[in-house]
Coordinates of N, CA, C and O in Angstrom, one line a residue:
X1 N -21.7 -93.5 97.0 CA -21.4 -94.7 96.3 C -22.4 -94.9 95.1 O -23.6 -94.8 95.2
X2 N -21.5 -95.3 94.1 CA -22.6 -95.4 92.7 C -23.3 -94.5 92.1 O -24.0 -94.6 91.1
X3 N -22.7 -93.0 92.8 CA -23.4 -92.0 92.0 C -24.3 -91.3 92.8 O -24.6 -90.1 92.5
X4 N -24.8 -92.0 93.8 CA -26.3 -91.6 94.3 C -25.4 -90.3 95.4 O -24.3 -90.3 95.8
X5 N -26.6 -89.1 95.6 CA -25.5 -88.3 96.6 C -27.2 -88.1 97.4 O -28.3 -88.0 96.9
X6 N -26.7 -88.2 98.7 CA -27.6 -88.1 99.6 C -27.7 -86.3 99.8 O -26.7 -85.5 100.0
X7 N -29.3 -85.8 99.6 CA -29.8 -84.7 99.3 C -29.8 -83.8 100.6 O -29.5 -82.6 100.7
X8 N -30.1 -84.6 101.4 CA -30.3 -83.3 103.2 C -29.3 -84.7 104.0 O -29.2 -86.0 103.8
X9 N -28.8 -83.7 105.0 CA -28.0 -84.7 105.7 C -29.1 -84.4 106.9 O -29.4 -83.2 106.9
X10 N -29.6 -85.1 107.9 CA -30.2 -85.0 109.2 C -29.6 -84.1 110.4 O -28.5 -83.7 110.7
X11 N -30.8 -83.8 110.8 CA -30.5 -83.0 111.8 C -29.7 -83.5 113.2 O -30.4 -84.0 114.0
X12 N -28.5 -83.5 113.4 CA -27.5 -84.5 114.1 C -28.0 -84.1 115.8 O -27.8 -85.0 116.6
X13 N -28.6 -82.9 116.3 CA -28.3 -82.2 117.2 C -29.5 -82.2 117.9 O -30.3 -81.7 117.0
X14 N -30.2 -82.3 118.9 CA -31.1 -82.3 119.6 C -31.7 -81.3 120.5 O -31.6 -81.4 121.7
X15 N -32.2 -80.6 119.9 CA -32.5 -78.8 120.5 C -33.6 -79.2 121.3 O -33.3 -78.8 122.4
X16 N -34.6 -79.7 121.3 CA -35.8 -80.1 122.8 C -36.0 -81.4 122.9 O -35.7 -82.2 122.0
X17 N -36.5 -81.7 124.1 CA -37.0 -82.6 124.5 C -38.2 -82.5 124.9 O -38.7 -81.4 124.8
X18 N -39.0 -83.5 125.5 CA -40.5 -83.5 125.7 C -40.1 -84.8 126.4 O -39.9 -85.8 125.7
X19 N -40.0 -84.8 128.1 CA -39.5 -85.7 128.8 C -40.4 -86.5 129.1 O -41.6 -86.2 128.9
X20 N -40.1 -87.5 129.7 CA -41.2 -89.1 129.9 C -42.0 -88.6 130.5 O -42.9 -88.8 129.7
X21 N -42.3 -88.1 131.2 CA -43.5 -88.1 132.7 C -44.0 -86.8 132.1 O -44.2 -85.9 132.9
X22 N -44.4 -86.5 130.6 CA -44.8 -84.8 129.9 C -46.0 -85.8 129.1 O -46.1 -87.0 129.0
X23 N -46.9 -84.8 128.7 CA -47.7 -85.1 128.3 C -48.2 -83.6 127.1 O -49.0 -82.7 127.4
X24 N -47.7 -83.8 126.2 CA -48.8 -82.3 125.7 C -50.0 -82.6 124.8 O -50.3 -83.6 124.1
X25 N -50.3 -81.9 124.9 CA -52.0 -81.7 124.4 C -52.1 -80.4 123.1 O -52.4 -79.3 123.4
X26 N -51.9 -80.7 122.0 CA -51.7 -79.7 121.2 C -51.0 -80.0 120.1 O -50.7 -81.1 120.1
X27 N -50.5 -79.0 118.9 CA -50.0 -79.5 118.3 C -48.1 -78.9 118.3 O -47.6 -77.9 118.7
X28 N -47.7 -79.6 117.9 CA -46.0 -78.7 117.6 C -45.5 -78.5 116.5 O -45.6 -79.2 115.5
X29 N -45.0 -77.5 116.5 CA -44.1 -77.1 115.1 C -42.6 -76.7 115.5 O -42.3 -75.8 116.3
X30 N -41.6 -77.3 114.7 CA -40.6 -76.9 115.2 C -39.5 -77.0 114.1 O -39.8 -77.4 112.9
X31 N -38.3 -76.7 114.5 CA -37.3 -76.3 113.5 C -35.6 -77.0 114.5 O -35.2 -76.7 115.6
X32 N -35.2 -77.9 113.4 CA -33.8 -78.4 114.0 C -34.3 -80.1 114.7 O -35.0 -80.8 114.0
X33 N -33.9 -80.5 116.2 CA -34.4 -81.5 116.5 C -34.9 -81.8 117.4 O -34.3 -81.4 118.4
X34 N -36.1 -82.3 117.7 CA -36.9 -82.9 119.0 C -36.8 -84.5 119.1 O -37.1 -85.4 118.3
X35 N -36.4 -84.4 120.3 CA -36.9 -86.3 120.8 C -38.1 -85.7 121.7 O -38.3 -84.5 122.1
X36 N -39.1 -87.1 121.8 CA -40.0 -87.2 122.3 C -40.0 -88.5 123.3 O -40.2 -89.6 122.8
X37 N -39.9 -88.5 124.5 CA -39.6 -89.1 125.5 C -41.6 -90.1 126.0 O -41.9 -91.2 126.2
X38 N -42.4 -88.8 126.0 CA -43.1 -88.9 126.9 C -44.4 -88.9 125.7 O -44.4 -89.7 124.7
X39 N -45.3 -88.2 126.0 CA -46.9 -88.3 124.9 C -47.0 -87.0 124.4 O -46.3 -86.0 124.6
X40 N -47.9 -87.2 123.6 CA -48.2 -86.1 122.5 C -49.1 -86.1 121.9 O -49.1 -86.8 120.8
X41 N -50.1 -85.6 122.2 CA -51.2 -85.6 121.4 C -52.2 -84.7 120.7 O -53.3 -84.2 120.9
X42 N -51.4 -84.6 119.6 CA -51.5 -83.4 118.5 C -50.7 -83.7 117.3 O -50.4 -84.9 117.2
X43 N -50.5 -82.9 116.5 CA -49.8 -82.9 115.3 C -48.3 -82.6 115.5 O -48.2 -81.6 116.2
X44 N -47.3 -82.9 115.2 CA -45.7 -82.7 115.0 C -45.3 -82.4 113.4 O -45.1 -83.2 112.5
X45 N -45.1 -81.2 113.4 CA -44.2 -80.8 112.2 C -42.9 -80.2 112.7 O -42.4 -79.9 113.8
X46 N -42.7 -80.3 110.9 CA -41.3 -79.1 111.1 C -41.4 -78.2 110.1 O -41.8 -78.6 109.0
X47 N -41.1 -76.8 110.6 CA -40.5 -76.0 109.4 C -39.6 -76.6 108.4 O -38.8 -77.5 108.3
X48 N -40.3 -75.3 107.1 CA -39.7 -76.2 105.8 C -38.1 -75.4 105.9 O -37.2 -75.8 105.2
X49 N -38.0 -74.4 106.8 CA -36.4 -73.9 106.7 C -35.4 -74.5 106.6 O -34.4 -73.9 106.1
X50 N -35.4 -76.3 107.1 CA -34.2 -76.9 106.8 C -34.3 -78.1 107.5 O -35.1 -78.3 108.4
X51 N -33.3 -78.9 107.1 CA -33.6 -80.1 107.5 C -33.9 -80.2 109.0 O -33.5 -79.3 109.8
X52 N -34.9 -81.4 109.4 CA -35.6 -81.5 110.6 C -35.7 -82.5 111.3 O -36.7 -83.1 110.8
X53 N -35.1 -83.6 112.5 CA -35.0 -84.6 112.6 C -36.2 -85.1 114.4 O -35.8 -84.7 115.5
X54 N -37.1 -85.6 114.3 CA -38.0 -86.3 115.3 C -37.2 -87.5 115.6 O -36.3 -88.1 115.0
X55 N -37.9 -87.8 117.0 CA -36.8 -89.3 117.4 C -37.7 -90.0 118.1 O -37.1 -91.0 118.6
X56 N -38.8 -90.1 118.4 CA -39.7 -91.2 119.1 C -39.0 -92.5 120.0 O -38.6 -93.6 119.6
X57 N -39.0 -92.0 121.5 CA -37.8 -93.2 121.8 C -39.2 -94.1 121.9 O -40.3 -94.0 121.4
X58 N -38.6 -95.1 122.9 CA -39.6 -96.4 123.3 C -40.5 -96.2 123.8 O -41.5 -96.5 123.2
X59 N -40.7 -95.6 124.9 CA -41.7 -95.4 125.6 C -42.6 -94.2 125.3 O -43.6 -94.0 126.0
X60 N -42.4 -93.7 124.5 CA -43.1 -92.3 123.8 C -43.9 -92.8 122.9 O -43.5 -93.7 122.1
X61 N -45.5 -92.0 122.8 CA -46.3 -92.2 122.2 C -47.1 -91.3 121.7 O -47.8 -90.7 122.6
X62 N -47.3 -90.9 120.5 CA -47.8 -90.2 119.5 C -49.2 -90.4 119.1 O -49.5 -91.4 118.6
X63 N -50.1 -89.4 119.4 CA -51.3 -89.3 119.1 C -51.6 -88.6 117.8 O -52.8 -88.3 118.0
X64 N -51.4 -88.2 116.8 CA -51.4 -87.4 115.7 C -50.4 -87.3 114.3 O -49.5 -88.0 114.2
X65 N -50.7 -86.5 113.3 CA -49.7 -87.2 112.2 C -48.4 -86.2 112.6 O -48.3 -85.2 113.3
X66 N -47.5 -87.0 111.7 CA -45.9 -86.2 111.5 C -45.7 -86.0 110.6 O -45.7 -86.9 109.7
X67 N -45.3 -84.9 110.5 CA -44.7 -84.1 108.9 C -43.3 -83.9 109.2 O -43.1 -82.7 109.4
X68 N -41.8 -84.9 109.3 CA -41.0 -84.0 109.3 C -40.1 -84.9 108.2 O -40.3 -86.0 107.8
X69 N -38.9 -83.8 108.0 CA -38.2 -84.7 107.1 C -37.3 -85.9 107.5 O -37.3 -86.9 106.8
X70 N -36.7 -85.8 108.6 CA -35.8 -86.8 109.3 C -36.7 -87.7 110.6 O -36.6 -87.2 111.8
X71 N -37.4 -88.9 110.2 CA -37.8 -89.3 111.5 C -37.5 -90.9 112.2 O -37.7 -92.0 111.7
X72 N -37.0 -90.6 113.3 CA -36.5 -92.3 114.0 C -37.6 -92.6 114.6 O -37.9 -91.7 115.4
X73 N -38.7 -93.8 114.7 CA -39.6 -94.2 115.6 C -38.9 -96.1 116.6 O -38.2 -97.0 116.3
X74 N -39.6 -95.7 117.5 CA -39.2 -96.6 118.9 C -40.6 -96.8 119.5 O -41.0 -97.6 120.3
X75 N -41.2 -96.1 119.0 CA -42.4 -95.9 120.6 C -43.5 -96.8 119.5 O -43.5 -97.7 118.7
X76 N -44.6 -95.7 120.3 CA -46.1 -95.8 119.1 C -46.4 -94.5 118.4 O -46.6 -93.4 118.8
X77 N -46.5 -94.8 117.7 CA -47.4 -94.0 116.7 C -49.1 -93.7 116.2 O -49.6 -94.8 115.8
X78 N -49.9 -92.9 116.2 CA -51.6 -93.5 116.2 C -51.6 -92.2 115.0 O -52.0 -91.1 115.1
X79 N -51.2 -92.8 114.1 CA -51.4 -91.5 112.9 C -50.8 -91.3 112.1 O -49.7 -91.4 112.5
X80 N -50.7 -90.8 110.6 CA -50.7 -91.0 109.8 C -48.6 -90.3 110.0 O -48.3 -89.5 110.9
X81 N -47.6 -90.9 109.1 CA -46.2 -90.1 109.3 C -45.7 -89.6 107.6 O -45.8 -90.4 106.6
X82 N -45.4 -88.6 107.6 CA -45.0 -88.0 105.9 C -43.3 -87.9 106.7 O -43.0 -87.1 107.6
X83 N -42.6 -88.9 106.1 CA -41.0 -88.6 106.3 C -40.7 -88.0 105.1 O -40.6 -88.8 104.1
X84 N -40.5 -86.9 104.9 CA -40.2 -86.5 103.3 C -38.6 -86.9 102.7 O -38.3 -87.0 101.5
X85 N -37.6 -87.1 103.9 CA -36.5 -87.4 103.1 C -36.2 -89.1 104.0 O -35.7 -90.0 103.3
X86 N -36.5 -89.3 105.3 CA -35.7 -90.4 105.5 C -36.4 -91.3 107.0 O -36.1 -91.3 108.2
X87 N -37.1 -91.9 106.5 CA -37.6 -93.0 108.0 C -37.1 -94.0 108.4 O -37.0 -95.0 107.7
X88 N -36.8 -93.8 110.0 CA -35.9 -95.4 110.2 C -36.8 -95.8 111.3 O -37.2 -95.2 112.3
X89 N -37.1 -96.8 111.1 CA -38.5 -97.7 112.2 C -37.5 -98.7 113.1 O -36.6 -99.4 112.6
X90 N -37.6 -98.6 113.9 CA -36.3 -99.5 115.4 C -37.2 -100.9 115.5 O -38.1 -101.2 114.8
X91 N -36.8 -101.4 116.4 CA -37.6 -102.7 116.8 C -38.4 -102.6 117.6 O -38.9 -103.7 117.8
X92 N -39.0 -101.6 118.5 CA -40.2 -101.2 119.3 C -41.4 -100.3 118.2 O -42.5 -100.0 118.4
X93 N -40.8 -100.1 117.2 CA -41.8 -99.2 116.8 C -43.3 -100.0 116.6 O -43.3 -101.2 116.4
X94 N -44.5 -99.1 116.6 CA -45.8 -99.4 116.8 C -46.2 -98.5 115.5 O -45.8 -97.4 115.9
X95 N -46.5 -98.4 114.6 CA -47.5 -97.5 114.0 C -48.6 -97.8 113.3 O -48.6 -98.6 112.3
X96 N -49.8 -97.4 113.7 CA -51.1 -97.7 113.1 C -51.4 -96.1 112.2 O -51.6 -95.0 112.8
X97 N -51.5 -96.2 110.8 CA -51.5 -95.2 110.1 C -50.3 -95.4 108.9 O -49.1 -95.7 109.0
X98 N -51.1 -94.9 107.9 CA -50.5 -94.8 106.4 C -48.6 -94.2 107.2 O -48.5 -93.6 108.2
X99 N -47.7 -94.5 106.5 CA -46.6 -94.3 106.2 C -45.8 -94.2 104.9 O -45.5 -95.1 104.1
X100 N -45.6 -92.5 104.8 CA -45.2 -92.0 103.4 C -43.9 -91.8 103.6 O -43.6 -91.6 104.8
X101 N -42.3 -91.9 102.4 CA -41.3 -92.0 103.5 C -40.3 -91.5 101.5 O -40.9 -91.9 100.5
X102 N -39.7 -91.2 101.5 CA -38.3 -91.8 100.5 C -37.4 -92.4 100.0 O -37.0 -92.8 99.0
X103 N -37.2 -92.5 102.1 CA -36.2 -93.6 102.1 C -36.3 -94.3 103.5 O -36.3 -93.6 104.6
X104 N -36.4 -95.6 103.5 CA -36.7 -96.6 104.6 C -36.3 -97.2 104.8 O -35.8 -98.0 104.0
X105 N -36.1 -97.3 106.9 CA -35.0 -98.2 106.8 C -36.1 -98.8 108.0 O -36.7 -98.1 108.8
X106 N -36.1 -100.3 108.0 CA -36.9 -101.1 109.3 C -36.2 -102.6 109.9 O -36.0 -103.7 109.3
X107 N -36.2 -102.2 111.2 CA -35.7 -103.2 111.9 C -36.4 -104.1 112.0 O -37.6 -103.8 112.0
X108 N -36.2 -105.7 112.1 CA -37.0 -106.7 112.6 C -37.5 -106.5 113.9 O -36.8 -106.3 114.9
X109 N -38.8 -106.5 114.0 CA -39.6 -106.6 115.1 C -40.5 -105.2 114.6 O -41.6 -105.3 115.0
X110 N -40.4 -104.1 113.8 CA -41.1 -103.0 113.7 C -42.4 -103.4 113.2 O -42.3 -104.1 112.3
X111 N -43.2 -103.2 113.4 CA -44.5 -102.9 113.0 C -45.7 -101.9 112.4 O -46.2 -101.0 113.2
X112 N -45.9 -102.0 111.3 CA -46.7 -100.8 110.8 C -48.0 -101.9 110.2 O -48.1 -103.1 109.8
X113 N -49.0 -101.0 110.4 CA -50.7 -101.2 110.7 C -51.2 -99.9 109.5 O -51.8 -98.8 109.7
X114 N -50.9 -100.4 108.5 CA -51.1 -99.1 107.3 C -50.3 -99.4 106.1 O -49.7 -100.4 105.9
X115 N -50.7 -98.0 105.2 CA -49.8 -99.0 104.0 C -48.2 -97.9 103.7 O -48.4 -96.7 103.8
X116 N -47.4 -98.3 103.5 CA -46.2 -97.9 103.0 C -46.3 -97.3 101.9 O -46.7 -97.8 100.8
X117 N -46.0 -96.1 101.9 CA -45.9 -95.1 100.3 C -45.2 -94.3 100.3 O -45.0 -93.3 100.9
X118 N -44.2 -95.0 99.0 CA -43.0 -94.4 98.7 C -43.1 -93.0 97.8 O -43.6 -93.1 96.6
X119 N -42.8 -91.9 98.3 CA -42.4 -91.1 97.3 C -41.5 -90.9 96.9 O -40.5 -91.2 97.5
X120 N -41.7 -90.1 95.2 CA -41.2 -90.4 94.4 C -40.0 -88.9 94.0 O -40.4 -87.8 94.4
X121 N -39.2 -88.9 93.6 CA -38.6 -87.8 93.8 C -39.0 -86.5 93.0 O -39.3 -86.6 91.8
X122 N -39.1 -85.4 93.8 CA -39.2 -84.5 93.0 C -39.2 -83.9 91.6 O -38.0 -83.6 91.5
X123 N -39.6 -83.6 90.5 CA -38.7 -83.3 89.2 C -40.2 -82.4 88.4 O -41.4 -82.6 88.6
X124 N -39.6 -81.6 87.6 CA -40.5 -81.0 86.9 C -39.8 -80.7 85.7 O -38.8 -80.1 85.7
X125 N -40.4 -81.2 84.4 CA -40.1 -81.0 83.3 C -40.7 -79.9 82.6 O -41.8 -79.5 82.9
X126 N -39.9 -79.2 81.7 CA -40.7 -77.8 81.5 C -40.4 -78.2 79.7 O -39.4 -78.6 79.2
X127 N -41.9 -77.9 79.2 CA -41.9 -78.1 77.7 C -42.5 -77.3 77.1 O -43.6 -76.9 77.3
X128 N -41.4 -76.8 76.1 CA -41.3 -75.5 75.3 C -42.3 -76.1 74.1 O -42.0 -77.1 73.4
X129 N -43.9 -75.3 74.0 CA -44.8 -75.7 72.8 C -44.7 -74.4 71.6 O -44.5 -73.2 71.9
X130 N -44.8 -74.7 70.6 CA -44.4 -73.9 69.8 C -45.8 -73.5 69.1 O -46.7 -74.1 69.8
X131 N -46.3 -72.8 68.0 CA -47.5 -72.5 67.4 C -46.9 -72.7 66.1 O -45.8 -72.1 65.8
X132 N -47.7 -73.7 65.2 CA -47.3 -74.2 64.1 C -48.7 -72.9 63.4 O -49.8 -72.6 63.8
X133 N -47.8 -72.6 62.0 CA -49.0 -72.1 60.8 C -49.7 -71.0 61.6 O -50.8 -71.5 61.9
X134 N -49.6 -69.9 62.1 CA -50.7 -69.4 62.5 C -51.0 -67.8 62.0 O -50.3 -66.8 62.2
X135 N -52.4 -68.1 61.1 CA -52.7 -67.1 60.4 C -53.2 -65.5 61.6 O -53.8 -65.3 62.6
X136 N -52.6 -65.0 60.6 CA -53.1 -63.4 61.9 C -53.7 -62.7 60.4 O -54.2 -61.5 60.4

């Protein structure tokens, strides 16, 4: 609508889990989608191969930053989040730590303890310089 066309569609599909009563210690990297039920205390990425969606339910609690492109929070957060294409904050969410995002979406009741930083889109201009007068 209006022109705008949404760039990555989210990852619909939920390939792991990390259930309530789990606890990892370490960091993760992954590809497609993870909910996180239970704790985590380490770093959460995703591979840049393709769109990537994290899900932070309520009771799940994150010790470390997130790098992914698609992320839903519920729980807590203790650390810095890079949503590169799309963050949606629920009405339990907790986050103490900077939140970098594109596009934002937050429910009443969400809470962030940090500052909001929008990035900005992509783009690279390429400028053709020419050599005026040059004696050889």
């Amino acid at each position: 609508m209006f022109g705008r066309k949404k760039q990555h569609v989210p990852q619909k599909q939920i390939d792991s889990l990390i259930g309530a009563s789990t606890t990892i210690e370490g960091d993760i990297d992954f590809v497609g989608g993870l909910r996180v039920d239970g704790r985590v205390k380490g770093h959460i990425h995703s591979s840049n191969a393709g769109p990537s969606t994290l899900v932070i339910s309520e009771k799940a609690t994150v010790d470390g930053e997130i790098r992914v492109s698609h992320v839903v929070v519920d729980g807590s957060v203790n650390g810095p989040i890079y949503a590169t294409e799309y963050l949606e904050l629920l009405p339990n969410a907790r986050i103490t730590g900077d939140v970098s995002y594109r596009t934002l979406e937050m429910q009443v009741g969400a809470v962030v303890d940090g500052r909001l930083l929008h990035m900005q889109q992509e783009s690279v201009d390429v400028i053709e310089l020419k050599r005026l007068g040059t004696a050889s």
